[in-house]
Coordinates of C-alpha atoms in Angstrom, one line a residue:
X1 CA 150.4 53.5 168.4
X2 CA 146.9 54.4 167.3
X3 CA 145.6 57.9 166.6
X4 CA 143.8 58.2 170.0
X5 CA 146.9 57.3 171.9
X6 CA 149.0 59.8 170.0
X7 CA 146.4 62.5 170.7
X8 CA 146.5 61.6 174.5
X9 CA 150.2 62.2 174.4
X10 CA 149.7 65.5 172.6
X11 CA 147.2 66.6 175.2
X12 CA 149.6 65.6 178.0
X13 CA 152.4 67.6 176.4
X14 CA 150.2 70.6 175.9
X15 CA 148.9 70.6 179.4
X16 CA 152.5 70.6 180.7
X17 CA 153.9 73.4 178.6
X18 CA 151.0 75.7 177.8
X19 CA 151.8 78.2 180.6
X20 CA 155.5 78.2 179.8
X21 CA 154.8 78.7 176.1
X22 CA 153.1 82.0 176.7
X23 CA 155.0 84.5 174.4
X24 CA 154.4 87.3 176.9
X25 CA 156.8 85.7 179.4
X26 CA 160.4 86.9 179.7
X27 CA 163.3 84.5 179.2
X28 CA 163.9 84.4 183.0
X29 CA 160.2 83.8 183.8
X30 CA 160.0 81.0 181.2
X31 CA 163.2 79.5 182.6
X32 CA 161.8 79.4 186.2
X33 CA 158.6 77.7 184.9
X34 CA 160.5 75.1 182.9
X35 CA 162.8 74.3 185.8
X36 CA 159.9 73.9 188.2
X37 CA 158.2 71.6 185.7
X38 CA 161.3 69.5 185.2
X39 CA 161.8 69.2 189.0
X40 CA 158.6 67.4 189.8
X41 CA 156.7 64.3 188.8
X42 CA 153.6 64.4 186.5
X43 CA 150.9 61.9 185.8
X44 CA 151.6 60.6 182.2
X45 CA 149.1 59.6 179.6
X46 CA 149.0 56.1 180.9
X47 CA 148.5 57.1 184.5
X48 CA 152.0 56.5 185.7
X49 CA 154.2 59.2 187.4
X50 CA 156.9 60.5 185.0
X51 CA 159.5 63.2 185.0
X52 CA 160.3 65.3 181.9
X53 CA 163.8 66.8 181.3
X54 CA 164.2 70.5 180.8
X55 CA 165.6 70.0 177.3
X56 CA 162.5 68.0 176.3
X57 CA 160.2 70.7 177.7
X58 CA 162.1 73.4 175.7
X59 CA 161.7 71.2 172.6
X60 CA 158.0 70.9 173.1
X61 CA 157.6 74.6 173.6
X62 CA 159.4 75.3 170.3
X63 CA 157.3 72.7 168.5
X64 CA 154.1 74.2 169.8
X65 CA 155.1 77.7 168.8
X66 CA 156.0 76.5 165.3
X67 CA 153.2 74.1 164.6
X68 CA 150.5 74.5 167.3
X69 CA 148.9 71.6 169.1
X70 CA 149.4 69.2 166.2
X71 CA 153.1 69.5 166.5
X72 CA 152.9 68.0 170.0
X73 CA 151.0 64.9 168.8
X74 CA 153.4 61.9 168.7
X75 CA 154.2 60.7 165.2
X76 CA 153.5 57.1 164.3
X77 CA 156.9 55.3 164.8
X78 CA 158.6 53.3 162.2
X79 CA 159.1 49.9 163.9
X80 CA 162.3 48.1 163.0
X81 CA 162.6 44.6 164.5
X82 CA 165.7 44.5 166.8
X83 CA 165.4 41.0 168.2
X84 CA 166.4 38.1 166.0
X85 CA 163.8 35.5 165.3
X86 CA 166.2 32.7 166.5
X87 CA 166.4 34.3 170.0
X88 CA 162.6 34.7 170.2
X89 CA 162.1 31.0 169.1
X90 CA 164.5 30.0 171.9
X91 CA 162.5 32.1 174.4
X92 CA 159.2 30.5 173.2
X93 CA 160.7 27.0 173.6
X94 CA 161.9 27.7 177.1
X95 CA 158.5 29.0 178.1
X96 CA 156.6 26.1 176.5
X97 CA 159.0 23.7 178.2
X98 CA 157.9 24.9 181.6
X99 CA 154.8 27.2 181.4
X100 CA 155.3 28.3 185.0
X101 CA 158.6 30.1 184.0
X102 CA 158.2 33.8 184.2
X103 CA 159.6 36.1 181.5
X104 CA 162.3 37.1 184.0
X105 CA 163.3 33.5 184.6
X106 CA 163.4 32.8 180.8
X107 CA 165.7 35.8 180.4
X108 CA 168.0 34.6 183.2
X109 CA 168.3 31.2 181.4
X110 CA 169.0 32.9 178.1
X111 CA 171.7 35.1 179.7
X112 CA 173.3 32.0 181.3
X113 CA 173.3 30.1 178.1
X114 CA 174.2 32.9 175.7
X115 CA 177.8 33.5 174.7
X116 CA 179.6 36.7 174.9
X117 CA 178.3 39.5 172.6
X118 CA 174.8 38.0 172.3
X119 CA 172.1 40.6 172.9
X120 CA 169.4 38.8 174.9
X121 CA 165.9 40.4 174.6
X122 CA 164.8 42.7 177.4
X123 CA 162.2 41.7 180.0
X124 CA 159.4 43.9 178.5
X125 CA 160.2 42.5 175.0
X126 CA 159.8 39.0 176.2
X127 CA 156.6 39.8 178.1
X128 CA 155.1 41.4 175.0
X129 CA 156.0 38.5 172.7
X130 CA 154.7 35.9 175.2
X131 CA 151.4 37.7 175.4
X132 CA 151.1 37.8 171.6
X133 CA 151.8 34.1 171.4
X134 CA 149.3 33.2 174.1
X135 CA 152.1 31.9 176.4
X136 CA 151.1 33.7 179.6
X137 CA 149.5 30.5 181.0
X138 CA 150.5 28.3 184.0
X139 CA 151.1 24.6 183.9
X140 CA 147.4 23.9 184.7
X141 CA 146.4 25.9 181.6
X142 CA 145.1 29.0 183.6
X143 CA 146.2 32.5 182.7
X144 CA 148.8 33.8 185.0
X145 CA 147.3 36.6 187.1
X146 CA 148.8 39.6 188.7
X147 CA 149.1 40.0 192.5
X148 CA 147.9 43.4 193.7
X149 CA 148.5 44.9 197.1
X150 CA 145.6 46.6 198.9
X151 CA 145.6 50.3 198.6
X152 CA 143.6 52.9 200.5
X153 CA 144.0 56.7 200.4
X154 CA 145.2 58.1 203.7
X155 CA 142.9 61.1 203.7
X156 CA 139.6 62.1 202.1
X157 CA 139.7 63.7 198.7
X158 CA 143.1 62.2 198.0
X159 CA 141.6 60.0 195.4
X160 CA 138.2 59.7 193.7
X161 CA 137.4 56.7 191.5
X162 CA 134.8 57.1 188.7
X163 CA 132.9 54.5 186.7
X164 CA 129.6 53.7 185.1
X165 CA 126.9 51.1 186.0
X166 CA 124.0 50.1 183.6
X167 CA 120.6 50.0 185.3
X168 CA 116.9 49.6 184.4
X169 CA 115.2 50.4 181.1
X170 CA 113.6 53.9 181.0
X171 CA 109.9 54.4 180.3
X172 CA 108.6 52.3 177.4
X173 CA 112.0 52.5 175.6
X174 CA 114.8 49.9 175.3
X175 CA 117.3 52.5 176.5
X176 CA 118.9 51.7 179.9
X177 CA 119.8 54.3 182.5
X178 CA 123.5 54.5 183.5
X179 CA 124.8 55.5 186.9
X180 CA 127.9 57.6 186.5
X181 CA 129.5 57.9 189.9
X182 CA 132.6 58.9 191.8
X183 CA 133.6 57.3 195.2
X184 CA 136.1 58.7 197.7
X185 CA 138.7 56.0 198.2
X186 CA 139.4 56.8 201.9
X187 CA 135.8 57.2 203.3
X188 CA 133.8 55.1 200.7
X189 CA 131.5 58.1 200.4
X190 CA 129.8 58.4 197.0
X191 CA 130.9 62.0 196.5
X192 CA 129.3 62.6 193.1
X193 CA 126.8 60.8 191.0
X194 CA 123.9 61.0 188.4
X195 CA 121.6 58.5 186.8
X196 CA 121.7 59.5 183.1
X197 CA 120.4 58.3 179.7
X198 CA 123.8 57.1 178.6
X199 CA 127.5 57.0 179.4
X200 CA 128.3 60.3 177.8
X201 CA 130.2 63.4 178.7
X202 CA 127.1 65.3 179.9
X203 CA 126.2 62.7 182.5
X204 CA 129.8 62.4 183.6
X205 CA 130.1 66.2 184.0
X206 CA 126.9 66.4 186.0
X207 CA 128.1 63.6 188.3
X208 CA 131.6 65.2 188.8
X209 CA 130.2 68.7 189.2
X210 CA 127.8 67.6 191.9
X211 CA 130.7 66.0 193.8
X212 CA 132.9 69.1 193.5
X213 CA 130.1 71.4 194.8
X214 CA 129.2 69.1 197.7
X215 CA 132.5 67.5 198.7
X216 CA 135.4 69.7 197.4
X217 CA 138.1 69.1 194.9
X218 CA 140.1 65.9 195.0
X219 CA 143.9 65.6 194.4
X220 CA 143.4 62.9 191.8
X221 CA 140.6 61.1 189.9
X222 CA 141.0 57.5 188.6
X223 CA 138.8 56.5 185.7
X224 CA 138.8 53.8 183.0
X225 CA 139.3 54.4 179.3
X226 CA 135.6 54.6 178.2
X227 CA 134.8 57.3 175.7
X228 CA 133.4 59.8 178.2
X229 CA 136.4 59.3 180.5
X230 CA 139.0 60.0 177.8
X231 CA 137.2 63.1 176.4
X232 CA 139.0 66.3 176.0
X233 CA 136.3 68.0 178.0
X234 CA 137.1 65.9 181.1
X235 CA 140.8 66.5 180.6
X236 CA 140.2 70.3 180.4
X237 CA 138.0 70.3 183.5
X238 CA 140.6 68.5 185.6
X239 CA 143.4 70.7 184.3
X240 CA 141.5 73.9 185.3
X241 CA 140.8 72.5 188.7
X242 CA 144.3 71.2 189.3
X243 CA 143.2 67.6 189.5
X244 CA 145.4 64.7 188.4
X245 CA 143.5 62.6 185.9
X246 CA 144.6 59.0 186.0
X247 CA 143.4 56.4 183.5
X248 CA 143.4 52.8 184.7
X249 CA 145.3 50.2 182.7
X250 CA 143.0 48.3 180.3
X251 CA 141.2 45.3 181.9
X252 CA 142.8 46.1 185.3
X253 CA 139.5 46.1 187.3
X254 CA 141.4 45.6 190.5
X255 CA 142.5 49.3 190.4
X256 CA 138.9 50.3 190.8
X257 CA 138.0 47.7 193.4
X258 CA 136.1 50.1 195.7
X259 CA 133.7 51.4 193.2
X260 CA 133.2 47.9 191.8
X261 CA 132.3 46.8 195.3
X262 CA 129.9 49.7 195.6
X263 CA 128.2 48.9 192.3
X264 CA 127.7 45.3 193.6
X265 CA 125.9 46.8 196.7
X266 CA 123.8 48.9 194.3
X267 CA 122.8 45.8 192.4
X268 CA 122.0 43.8 195.5
X269 CA 120.2 46.4 197.6
X270 CA 118.9 49.0 195.2
X271 CA 118.4 47.8 191.7
X272 CA 116.8 44.6 192.9
X273 CA 113.9 46.7 194.0
X274 CA 113.6 48.7 190.7
X275 CA 111.5 47.6 187.8
X276 CA 112.0 48.4 184.1
X277 CA 109.9 51.3 182.9
X278 CA 110.9 53.8 185.6
X279 CA 111.4 57.4 184.6
X280 CA 114.8 59.1 185.1
X281 CA 113.7 61.7 187.6
X282 CA 112.1 59.1 189.9
X283 CA 115.1 56.9 189.6
X284 CA 117.4 59.7 190.7
X285 CA 115.0 60.6 193.6
X286 CA 114.9 57.0 194.9
X287 CA 118.6 56.5 194.6
X288 CA 119.3 59.8 196.4
X289 CA 117.1 58.6 199.3
X290 CA 118.6 55.1 199.4
X291 CA 122.1 56.6 199.3
X292 CA 121.6 59.1 202.2
X293 CA 119.3 57.0 204.4
X294 CA 120.9 53.6 203.9
X295 CA 124.3 53.4 202.3
X296 CA 126.0 56.5 203.8
X297 CA 124.7 55.7 207.3
X298 CA 125.6 52.0 207.4
X299 CA 128.9 51.0 209.0
X300 CA 131.4 49.8 206.4
X301 CA 132.8 46.3 207.0
X302 CA 136.4 47.4 206.3
X303 CA 136.6 51.0 207.8
X304 CA 134.4 50.2 210.8
X305 CA 132.7 53.5 210.3
X306 CA 129.9 54.9 208.2
X307 CA 131.1 56.6 204.9
X308 CA 129.8 60.0 206.1
X309 CA 131.4 59.7 209.5
X310 CA 134.8 59.0 207.9
X311 CA 134.4 61.8 205.3
X312 CA 133.2 64.4 207.8
X313 CA 135.9 63.5 210.4
X314 CA 138.2 66.2 209.0
X315 CA 135.6 68.9 209.1
X316 CA 134.0 70.8 206.2
X317 CA 135.9 70.5 202.9
X318 CA 137.0 73.6 201.0
X319 CA 134.7 74.0 198.0
X320 CA 135.5 75.5 194.6
X321 CA 134.2 78.9 193.7
X322 CA 131.3 79.2 191.2
X323 CA 133.6 81.0 188.8
X324 CA 136.2 78.2 188.9
X325 CA 133.5 75.6 188.3
X326 CA 132.1 77.5 185.4
X327 CA 135.5 77.8 183.8
X328 CA 136.2 74.1 184.4
X329 CA 133.1 72.9 182.6
X330 CA 133.2 75.1 179.6
X331 CA 134.1 73.4 176.3
X332 CA 136.7 74.6 173.9
X333 CA 137.6 74.1 170.2
X334 CA 140.4 75.4 168.0
X335 CA 139.6 77.4 164.9
X336 CA 141.6 79.4 162.4
X337 CA 140.3 83.0 161.8
X338 CA 139.6 83.9 158.2
X339 CA 141.1 86.9 156.5
X340 CA 137.7 88.7 157.1
X341 CA 138.0 88.0 160.9
X342 CA 135.3 85.4 161.1
X343 CA 135.2 81.8 162.4
X344 CA 132.7 79.0 162.1
X345 CA 131.5 76.7 164.8
X346 CA 128.9 74.0 164.2
X347 CA 126.9 75.7 161.5
X348 CA 127.3 79.1 163.2
X349 CA 129.4 82.0 162.0
X350 CA 131.0 84.6 164.3
X351 CA 133.1 87.8 163.9
X352 CA 136.2 88.2 166.1
X353 CA 138.9 90.8 166.7
X354 CA 140.4 91.8 163.3
X355 CA 143.9 91.5 164.8
X356 CA 143.4 87.7 165.0
X357 CA 143.0 87.2 161.2
X358 CA 145.0 84.2 160.1
X359 CA 145.6 83.1 163.7
X360 CA 144.5 79.8 165.3
X361 CA 142.3 80.8 168.3
X362 CA 140.5 78.9 171.1
X363 CA 136.7 79.2 171.2
X364 CA 135.4 78.6 174.7
X365 CA 131.7 78.1 175.3
X366 CA 128.8 76.4 177.1
X367 CA 127.7 73.5 174.9
X368 CA 124.1 74.4 175.7
X369 CA 124.5 78.0 174.5
X370 CA 126.4 78.6 171.3
X371 CA 125.2 82.3 171.2
X372 CA 128.0 83.2 173.7
X373 CA 131.5 82.4 172.6
X374 CA 134.6 83.5 174.4
X375 CA 137.7 84.0 172.2
X376 CA 141.2 83.3 173.5
X377 CA 144.6 83.5 171.8
X378 CA 147.7 82.1 173.4
X379 CA 145.8 81.7 176.7
X380 CA 144.8 85.4 176.7
X381 CA 141.1 86.6 176.4
X382 CA 140.1 88.5 173.3
X383 CA 136.5 89.3 174.2
X384 CA 133.3 87.7 173.0
X385 CA 132.7 86.7 169.4
X386 CA 129.9 88.6 167.6
X387 CA 127.3 86.2 166.3
X388 CA 126.6 86.7 162.5
X389 CA 124.7 83.5 161.6
X390 CA 123.2 81.2 164.3
X391 CA 122.0 78.0 162.8
X392 CA 122.4 75.9 165.9
X393 CA 121.9 77.1 169.5
X394 CA 123.5 74.0 171.2
X395 CA 126.4 71.7 170.5
X396 CA 125.5 68.7 168.4
X397 CA 126.3 66.4 171.4
X398 CA 124.0 68.4 173.7
X399 CA 120.9 66.4 173.3
X400 CA 118.2 66.6 176.0
X401 CA 116.6 63.6 177.5
X402 CA 113.1 62.6 176.3
X403 CA 110.1 63.9 178.3
X404 CA 109.4 61.6 181.2
X405 CA 106.3 59.3 181.2
X406 CA 103.7 59.7 183.9
X407 CA 105.1 58.6 187.3
X408 CA 104.2 55.1 188.4
X409 CA 102.0 54.5 191.5
X410 CA 102.3 52.1 194.4
X411 CA 104.1 51.7 197.7
X412 CA 107.3 49.7 198.1
X413 CA 110.5 49.6 200.1
X414 CA 112.4 52.2 198.2
X415 CA 109.6 54.7 198.2
X416 CA 109.3 54.2 202.0
X417 CA 113.0 55.1 202.2
X418 CA 112.4 58.0 199.9
X419 CA 109.6 59.3 202.0
X420 CA 111.8 59.1 205.1
X421 CA 114.5 61.0 203.2
X422 CA 112.0 63.7 202.1
X423 CA 110.8 64.1 205.7
X424 CA 114.4 64.6 206.9
X425 CA 114.8 67.3 204.3
X426 CA 111.9 69.2 205.7
X427 CA 109.6 68.1 203.0
X428 CA 111.8 69.6 200.2
X429 CA 112.1 67.3 197.2
X430 CA 114.9 67.8 194.7
X431 CA 113.7 68.5 191.1
X432 CA 115.8 65.9 189.3
X433 CA 113.9 66.5 186.1
X434 CA 115.5 69.9 185.8
X435 CA 119.0 68.4 186.4
X436 CA 118.7 66.0 183.5
X437 CA 116.9 68.3 181.1
X438 CA 113.5 66.6 181.4
X439 CA 111.8 69.7 182.8
X440 CA 110.7 72.9 181.1
X441 CA 113.7 75.0 181.9
X442 CA 115.6 76.8 179.2
X443 CA 118.9 75.1 180.0
X444 CA 120.9 78.2 180.6
X445 CA 124.2 77.7 182.4
X446 CA 123.2 79.6 185.6
X447 CA 120.1 77.5 186.0
X448 CA 121.9 74.2 185.6
X449 CA 124.5 75.2 188.2
X450 CA 121.8 76.1 190.7
X451 CA 119.8 72.9 190.2
X452 CA 122.8 70.7 190.5
X453 CA 123.9 72.5 193.7
X454 CA 120.5 71.8 195.2
X455 CA 120.7 68.2 194.1
X456 CA 124.2 67.4 195.4
X457 CA 123.9 64.5 197.8
X458 CA 127.3 63.0 197.2

């Protein structure tokens, strides 16, 4: 188990017990919370539904109190081989003898042939060893594939699927734009999206935020294991919003079939009309027009309805409050307060409440404004940190896009579509430059929220 995997497990455990670990709770209150947690299913680090026993939850709470978050991170196990090499060699020989034999069939043969008292390897053990030996092939030499049943969410906002698609080169650089998008599984509506300069957490947050503001809050979000999708920032946002975050199994593209199919439509109908050298604001404008005028109004071959008709059939969705959205997209980092009641954060120094000296606190902030830091201890607010030394006003990852080159001229299909879209909007054109940081705005949190709200097209 690598370090990233162990940290995922720690984050899962923390998200589960953080409320119950509040020292301000009485024993009875904590008991009710723990019983409720033990009585329902949770989405585990690998995306599967799991249940956690009450005793395990109590153990995690004690570990967190004694050692903080690090105590919840799974320790690297000491692996001791439990299957004899002779039995494994027999299993390999049976598989090589008839490559079409499944691991389950090999195990059945071994059970039938083994004498009393012989411990035959389990099914998962055989599958793992067959994969390591490259034995998961059929008689014709092709890899044995999985059979997946078709799945469709029964209602809108039951499941959103997110992914990224690489597009054209931007300006006169070699950098390619990336479409970060979320699709509603039931309706096929593209609920949130943003063309960005890379597949990073800022583009992902902009895409998700636009969907939340325009289409409401989903029950669950399914994403892959790219760096932006496994970030602690996305985990925190989903936890605040009450959204189940599910990570697809590695290389299991079939679990994201609907957004992969949408990306194929984007390549065939939109990107084929786009040349390298376009600027980011124009790319977002053209895509918004194509999405609203063409894709969202075209009858889908499977649902027999347009994406918007299917999404809107249940009426207007309930939208999150601005305060909830702001909290969801704040970042947080842990710091230990010095004896002089100060903390450091990315070249900056702050003073906090003297009662927190020696304590590990949570610093909550907007990555684009490190002058305002909220201090929390054990999930309780302890006011704003007082800035002592400000060497950096933004988080190191918070890089703005390059200024856009002059817009290209000419008339083509996509611009005709865009003109039609603008006309339907009453002549109002969305300022995508301000959304991506290309404009002259100062990047404060309120301004970003307002721009994204105006630009939400889902």
